[in-house]
């Protein structure tokens, strides 16, 4: 798809879409997301049905606003709507900035506020709100430790998620999650993290931090790359490492790499490489009708998380 491609859902009910991998690097595959551009907003139930049919971890639906380069964006997993999704925003930005051409920027209007996107060479940068961290209550920390099978160095609450700081990167990378136990915790998902290596002045490490994210409650047993989790990791690690810029590695099966920096108080800019794998037209109206006629009920809650 290129800049001359007709945007928006036409009279036929077909909408442009793309499948984009976000946070790729070399052989690291990143996190896939679907991006669908609609001519107008559709009911939440319809968007949930479309997301299940698209069958990607997250689908972002975008619609035009009056101002040039401004769009509404909503994100859905297979069972709920998200308040924010970072990797799908990077994916949508890659696609939209390619369509718009050089020198353009994008303004995403979401329920988490306005997110700005720009080019950084051949990469994409999106600025997100920083997540404020809070100490976890002792009883919640005990249950989290039992779920993880180890006592974290620190247990924190990051908005709807739990954040566990482990001693070594090996603990993060070798951790074997139990989805049922994580789902039983009183949170959306669990972030585990560690410094990428022990301090060594003679050794230049490729990354500063490593993490993984598990969210079976929202139909994501393990997130390949969770950019919104890094909006909590950034303030935690910059304070402890004395760094302003972080290079982060998410040690999921596909893996993901992103760079983090803050230019304004309370905001985190995430920069990553993204790759458009496929694009085309999707008969969204026909798909919704077909799933309704087939009495498809995927058990979607529609809850905003």
Coordinates of C-alpha atoms in Angstrom, one line a residue:
X1 CA 0.0 0.0 0.0
X2 CA 1.3 3.5 -0.8
X3 CA 0.5 7.1 -0.4
X4 CA -1.9 7.0 -3.3
X5 CA -4.0 4.3 -1.8
X6 CA -7.6 5.4 -1.1
X7 CA -8.1 5.7 2.6
X8 CA -11.2 4.9 4.6
X9 CA -14.1 2.4 4.4
X10 CA -15.8 2.8 1.0
X11 CA -19.4 2.3 0.0
X12 CA -18.6 -1.4 -0.5
X13 CA -17.9 -1.7 3.2
X14 CA -14.3 -2.5 2.6
X15 CA -11.6 -0.9 4.8
X16 CA -7.8 -0.6 4.2
X17 CA -5.8 -2.7 6.7
X18 CA -2.2 -3.7 7.4
X19 CA -0.4 -6.3 9.5
X20 CA 2.7 -4.7 11.0
X21 CA 5.4 -6.1 13.2
X22 CA 6.5 -3.5 15.8
X23 CA 9.9 -3.4 17.6
X24 CA 11.8 -5.6 15.2
X25 CA 15.6 -5.7 15.1
X26 CA 17.7 -8.0 12.9
X27 CA 16.4 -11.5 13.5
X28 CA 14.2 -10.3 16.4
X29 CA 10.6 -10.5 15.1
X30 CA 8.8 -8.0 17.3
X31 CA 5.1 -8.0 18.1
X32 CA 2.5 -8.2 15.3
X33 CA -0.6 -5.9 15.2
X34 CA -3.4 -5.4 12.8
X35 CA -4.3 -1.8 11.8
X36 CA -7.7 -1.1 10.2
X37 CA -8.8 2.3 8.9
X38 CA -12.5 2.9 9.1
X39 CA -14.5 5.7 7.5
X40 CA -16.5 6.1 10.7
X41 CA -16.7 4.6 14.1
X42 CA -18.4 1.3 14.5
X43 CA -20.1 -0.2 17.7
X44 CA -17.8 -1.8 20.2
X45 CA -19.4 -5.2 19.7
X46 CA -18.6 -5.0 16.0
X47 CA -15.0 -4.1 16.6
X48 CA -14.6 -7.0 19.0
X49 CA -16.0 -9.4 16.4
X50 CA -13.6 -8.0 13.8
X51 CA -10.7 -8.3 16.2
X52 CA -11.5 -12.0 16.7
X53 CA -11.7 -12.5 13.0
X54 CA -8.4 -10.7 12.4
X55 CA -6.8 -13.0 14.9
X56 CA -3.8 -10.9 15.8
X57 CA -2.8 -10.2 19.5
X58 CA -4.1 -6.6 19.1
X59 CA -6.1 -4.8 16.4
X60 CA -6.0 -1.0 16.2
X61 CA -9.0 0.7 14.6
X62 CA -8.4 4.3 13.3
X63 CA -10.7 6.9 12.0
X64 CA -10.0 10.4 10.5
X65 CA -10.5 13.6 12.5
X66 CA -11.1 17.0 10.9
X67 CA -7.5 18.2 11.3
X68 CA -4.9 16.9 8.8
X69 CA -2.7 14.1 10.3
X70 CA -5.1 13.6 13.3
X71 CA -6.9 10.3 13.9
X72 CA -8.9 8.6 16.5
X73 CA -7.5 5.2 17.6
X74 CA -8.9 2.3 19.6
X75 CA -7.2 -0.9 20.5
X76 CA -8.8 -4.4 21.1
X77 CA -7.5 -7.8 22.1
X78 CA -9.6 -10.9 21.4
X79 CA -11.7 -10.3 24.5
X80 CA -11.6 -6.7 25.5
X81 CA -10.9 -3.1 24.6
X82 CA -7.6 -1.6 25.9
X83 CA -7.2 1.9 27.3
X84 CA -3.8 2.1 25.7
X85 CA -1.6 -0.2 23.5
X86 CA 1.9 0.9 22.7
X87 CA 3.1 -1.6 20.1
X88 CA -0.1 -1.3 18.1
X89 CA 0.3 2.5 18.1
X90 CA 3.8 2.1 16.8
X91 CA 2.4 -0.3 14.1
X92 CA -0.3 2.2 13.2
X93 CA 2.2 5.0 13.0
X94 CA 4.5 3.1 10.7
X95 CA 1.7 2.4 8.3
X96 CA 0.1 5.8 8.4
X97 CA 3.4 7.8 8.1
X98 CA 4.2 5.6 5.1
X99 CA 0.9 6.5 3.6
X100 CA 1.3 10.2 4.3
X101 CA 4.8 10.5 3.0
X102 CA 8.0 12.2 4.2
X103 CA 8.0 15.1 6.6
X104 CA 4.6 14.3 8.1
X105 CA 3.6 13.6 11.7
X106 CA 0.6 11.9 13.2
X107 CA -1.6 12.8 16.2
X108 CA -3.5 9.9 17.7
X109 CA -6.5 10.8 19.9
X110 CA -7.3 8.0 22.4
X111 CA -8.9 7.4 25.7
X112 CA -5.3 7.7 27.2
X113 CA -4.9 11.2 25.7
X114 CA -3.2 12.5 22.6
X115 CA -0.2 10.5 21.4
X116 CA 2.2 12.0 18.8
X117 CA 4.1 10.0 16.2
X118 CA 7.1 11.0 14.0
X119 CA 9.8 9.5 11.9
X120 CA 13.3 9.0 13.3
X121 CA 15.2 7.9 10.3
X122 CA 13.6 4.6 9.2
X123 CA 12.2 4.1 12.7
X124 CA 9.1 5.5 14.4
X125 CA 8.8 7.4 17.6
X126 CA 5.6 7.7 19.6
X127 CA 5.3 9.7 22.8
X128 CA 3.2 8.1 25.6
X129 CA 2.2 9.1 29.2
X130 CA 4.6 7.9 31.8
X131 CA 3.1 5.4 34.3
X132 CA 3.4 6.4 38.0
X133 CA 4.6 3.5 40.2
X134 CA 3.2 2.7 43.7
X135 CA 4.4 0.4 46.5
X136 CA 2.5 -2.9 46.6
X137 CA 0.6 -3.9 49.7
X138 CA 2.4 -6.7 51.6
X139 CA -0.3 -9.3 51.1
X140 CA -0.4 -8.6 47.3
X141 CA 3.4 -8.8 47.2
X142 CA 3.3 -12.2 49.0
X143 CA 0.8 -13.6 46.5
X144 CA 2.9 -12.3 43.6
X145 CA 6.0 -13.9 45.0
X146 CA 4.2 -17.2 45.4
X147 CA 2.9 -16.9 41.8
X148 CA 6.4 -16.2 40.5
X149 CA 8.0 -18.9 42.7
X150 CA 10.6 -16.4 44.0
X151 CA 10.8 -13.3 46.1
X152 CA 11.4 -10.2 43.8
X153 CA 13.8 -7.4 44.9
X154 CA 10.8 -5.0 44.6
X155 CA 7.1 -5.4 44.0
X156 CA 5.3 -2.3 42.6
X157 CA 1.9 -1.4 41.2
X158 CA 2.0 0.1 37.7
X159 CA -1.5 1.3 37.0
X160 CA -3.5 -1.9 36.2
X161 CA -0.3 -4.1 36.3
X162 CA 2.0 -5.6 38.8
X163 CA 5.8 -5.0 38.4
X164 CA 8.3 -7.4 39.8
X165 CA 12.0 -6.6 39.8
X166 CA 14.2 -9.7 39.7
X167 CA 17.9 -10.1 40.6
X168 CA 19.3 -11.2 37.2
X169 CA 18.4 -11.2 33.5
X170 CA 18.7 -14.9 33.5
X171 CA 15.8 -15.1 36.0
X172 CA 13.7 -13.0 33.6
X173 CA 14.6 -14.9 30.5
X174 CA 14.2 -18.4 32.0
X175 CA 11.0 -17.8 33.9
X176 CA 8.2 -20.3 33.1
X177 CA 4.8 -18.7 33.7
X178 CA 1.7 -20.4 35.0
X179 CA -1.1 -18.6 33.2
X180 CA -3.8 -19.7 35.6
X181 CA -1.9 -18.4 38.6
X182 CA -1.2 -15.1 36.9
X183 CA -4.8 -14.7 35.9
X184 CA -5.8 -15.2 39.5
X185 CA -3.8 -12.1 40.6
X186 CA -5.7 -8.9 41.2
X187 CA -4.2 -7.1 38.2
X188 CA -4.4 -6.9 34.4
X189 CA -1.0 -8.4 33.9
X190 CA 2.5 -9.0 35.4
X191 CA 5.8 -7.3 34.3
X192 CA 9.0 -8.9 35.3
X193 CA 12.3 -7.1 34.7
X194 CA 16.0 -6.9 35.6
X195 CA 19.0 -5.0 34.6
X196 CA 20.4 -6.6 31.5
X197 CA 23.8 -7.3 33.1
X198 CA 25.8 -6.6 36.3
X199 CA 27.9 -3.4 36.2
X200 CA 31.1 -3.9 34.3
X201 CA 32.9 -0.7 33.2
X202 CA 35.0 -2.7 30.7
X203 CA 32.0 -4.2 28.9
X204 CA 29.6 -2.4 26.5
X205 CA 26.3 -4.1 26.9
X206 CA 23.8 -4.2 24.0
X207 CA 20.8 -3.4 26.2
X208 CA 20.2 -1.7 29.5
X209 CA 17.2 -3.6 30.8
X210 CA 15.3 -6.8 30.0
X211 CA 11.6 -7.6 30.7
X212 CA 8.7 -9.9 29.9
X213 CA 4.9 -9.3 30.3
X214 CA 2.1 -11.8 30.9
X215 CA -1.6 -10.9 30.6
X216 CA -3.8 -14.0 30.3
X217 CA -6.8 -12.0 31.5
X218 CA -6.8 -10.0 28.3
X219 CA -6.2 -13.0 26.0
X220 CA -2.4 -12.4 25.9
X221 CA -0.6 -15.2 27.8
X222 CA 2.7 -13.6 27.0
X223 CA 3.0 -10.3 25.2
X224 CA 5.7 -10.3 22.6
X225 CA 6.5 -6.6 23.2
X226 CA 4.5 -4.5 25.6
X227 CA 5.4 -0.8 25.0
X228 CA 3.0 0.4 27.7
X229 CA 4.8 -1.7 30.3
X230 CA 8.0 0.2 29.3
X231 CA 6.2 3.4 30.3
X232 CA 6.5 2.1 33.8
X233 CA 9.9 0.5 33.4
X234 CA 11.4 3.8 32.1
X235 CA 10.9 5.9 35.3
X236 CA 12.0 2.9 37.5
X237 CA 15.2 2.1 35.7
X238 CA 16.3 5.7 34.8
X239 CA 16.2 6.6 38.4
X240 CA 18.3 3.6 39.5
X241 CA 20.7 3.5 36.6
X242 CA 21.3 7.2 36.3
X243 CA 20.5 7.1 32.6
X244 CA 18.3 9.4 30.5
X245 CA 18.1 7.0 27.5
X246 CA 17.4 3.3 27.8
X247 CA 17.7 0.5 25.3
X248 CA 15.3 -2.2 26.2
X249 CA 15.0 -5.9 25.2
X250 CA 11.8 -7.8 25.7
X251 CA 12.8 -11.5 26.1
X252 CA 9.6 -13.0 24.7
X253 CA 9.6 -15.9 22.2
X254 CA 9.7 -13.5 19.2
X255 CA 11.6 -10.8 21.1
X256 CA 11.5 -7.0 20.7
X257 CA 13.8 -4.0 21.0
X258 CA 13.0 -0.4 21.7
X259 CA 14.7 2.8 22.8
X260 CA 13.2 5.0 25.5
X261 CA 13.8 8.6 26.4
X262 CA 11.9 11.5 28.0
X263 CA 12.0 15.0 26.6
X264 CA 9.1 16.3 28.8
X265 CA 8.2 15.6 32.4
X266 CA 5.6 12.8 32.6
X267 CA 6.1 11.6 29.0
X268 CA 8.1 8.7 27.5
X269 CA 9.1 8.6 23.8
X270 CA 9.5 5.0 22.5
X271 CA 11.4 4.5 19.3
X272 CA 11.4 1.3 17.3
X273 CA 11.7 -0.3 13.9
X274 CA 8.5 -1.6 12.4
X275 CA 7.8 -3.8 9.4
X276 CA 4.6 -3.9 7.3
X277 CA 4.1 -7.5 6.4
X278 CA 0.9 -7.3 4.4
X279 CA -1.9 -4.8 3.5
X280 CA -5.1 -4.7 1.5
X281 CA -8.8 -4.2 1.7
X282 CA -11.1 -6.1 4.2
X283 CA -14.8 -6.4 3.9
X284 CA -15.5 -5.3 7.5
X285 CA -19.2 -4.9 7.0
X286 CA -19.6 -8.3 5.5
X287 CA -17.5 -9.9 8.2
X288 CA -19.6 -8.4 11.0
X289 CA -22.8 -9.5 9.3
X290 CA -21.5 -13.0 8.7
X291 CA -20.4 -13.5 12.3
X292 CA -23.8 -12.2 13.5
X293 CA -25.7 -14.6 11.2
X294 CA -23.5 -17.4 12.3
X295 CA -24.4 -16.6 15.9
X296 CA -20.7 -16.3 16.7
X297 CA -20.2 -15.5 20.4
X298 CA -16.5 -15.5 21.2
X299 CA -17.2 -14.6 24.8
X300 CA -15.9 -11.0 24.4
X301 CA -16.5 -8.7 27.4
X302 CA -15.9 -5.4 25.7
X303 CA -14.5 -4.1 29.0
X304 CA -12.1 -1.2 28.8
X305 CA -8.9 -2.2 30.6

